[in-house]
Short mmCIF file of C-alpha atoms in Angstrom, two decimals:
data_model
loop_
_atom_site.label_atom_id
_atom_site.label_comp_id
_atom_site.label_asym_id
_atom_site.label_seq_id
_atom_site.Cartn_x
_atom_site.Cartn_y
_atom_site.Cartn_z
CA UNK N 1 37.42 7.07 -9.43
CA UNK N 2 37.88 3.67 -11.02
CA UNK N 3 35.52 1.76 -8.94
CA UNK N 4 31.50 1.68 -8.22
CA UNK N 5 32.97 0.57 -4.32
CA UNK N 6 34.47 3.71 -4.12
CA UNK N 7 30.92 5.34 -4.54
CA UNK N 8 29.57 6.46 -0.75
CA UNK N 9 26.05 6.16 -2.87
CA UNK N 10 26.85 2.77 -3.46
CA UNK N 11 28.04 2.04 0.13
CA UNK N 12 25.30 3.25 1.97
CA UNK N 13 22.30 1.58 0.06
CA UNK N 14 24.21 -1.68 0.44
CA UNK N 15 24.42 -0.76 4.41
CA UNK N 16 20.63 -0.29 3.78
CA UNK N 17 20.53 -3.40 2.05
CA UNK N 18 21.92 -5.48 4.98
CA UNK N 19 20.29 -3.74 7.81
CA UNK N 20 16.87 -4.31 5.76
CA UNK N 21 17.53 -7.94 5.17
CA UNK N 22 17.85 -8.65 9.28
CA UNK N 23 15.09 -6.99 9.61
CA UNK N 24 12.80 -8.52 7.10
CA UNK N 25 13.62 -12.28 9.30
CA UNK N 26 10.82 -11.05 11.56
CA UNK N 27 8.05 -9.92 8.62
CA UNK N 28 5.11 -12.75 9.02
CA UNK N 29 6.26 -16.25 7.68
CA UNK N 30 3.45 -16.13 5.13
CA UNK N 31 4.60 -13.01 3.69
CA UNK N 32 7.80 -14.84 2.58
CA UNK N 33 7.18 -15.69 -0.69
CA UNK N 34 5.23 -12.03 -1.01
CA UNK N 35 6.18 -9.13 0.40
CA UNK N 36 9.05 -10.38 1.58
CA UNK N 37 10.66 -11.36 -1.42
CA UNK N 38 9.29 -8.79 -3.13
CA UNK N 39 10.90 -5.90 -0.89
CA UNK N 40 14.20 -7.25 -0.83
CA UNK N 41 14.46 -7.57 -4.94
CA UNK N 42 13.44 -3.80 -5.35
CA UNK N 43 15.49 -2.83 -2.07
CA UNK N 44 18.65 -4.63 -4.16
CA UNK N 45 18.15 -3.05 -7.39
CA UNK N 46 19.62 -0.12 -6.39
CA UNK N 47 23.08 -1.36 -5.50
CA UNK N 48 22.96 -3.64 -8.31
CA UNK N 49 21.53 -0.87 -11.00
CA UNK N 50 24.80 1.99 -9.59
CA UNK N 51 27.11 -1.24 -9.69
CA UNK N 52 26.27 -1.98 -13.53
CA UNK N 53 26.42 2.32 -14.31
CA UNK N 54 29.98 2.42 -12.76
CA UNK N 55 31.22 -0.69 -14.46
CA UNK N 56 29.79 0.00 -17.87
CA UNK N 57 31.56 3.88 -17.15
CA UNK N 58 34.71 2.73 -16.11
CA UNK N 59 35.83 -0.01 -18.07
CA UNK N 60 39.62 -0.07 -19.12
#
């Protein structure tokens, strides 16, 4: 395996990521700045955190 893509780990959190981010249009308007923005940062660390692993482990 040559590519974090090719990880099923990595494809299903960002599936998560994207299903989360529709849903998190509808959280109260004045939670935007708070929990909002706050959710979708730690929900995107995990992508982000197995896309840095796998390129750091499978550099040429």
């Amino acid at each position: 395996m040559h590519n974090f893509r090719d990880l099923e780990v990595w494809t299903k959190s960002m599936k998560l990521c994207k299903i989360f981010y529709l849903a998190s249009n509808y959280f109260p308007k004045d939670e935007m700045f708070g929990l909002t923005s706050q959710s979708r940062r730690s929900l995107y660390s995990t992508p982000s955190n197995i896309a840095e692993r796998g390129r750091s482990r499978y550099k040429c």
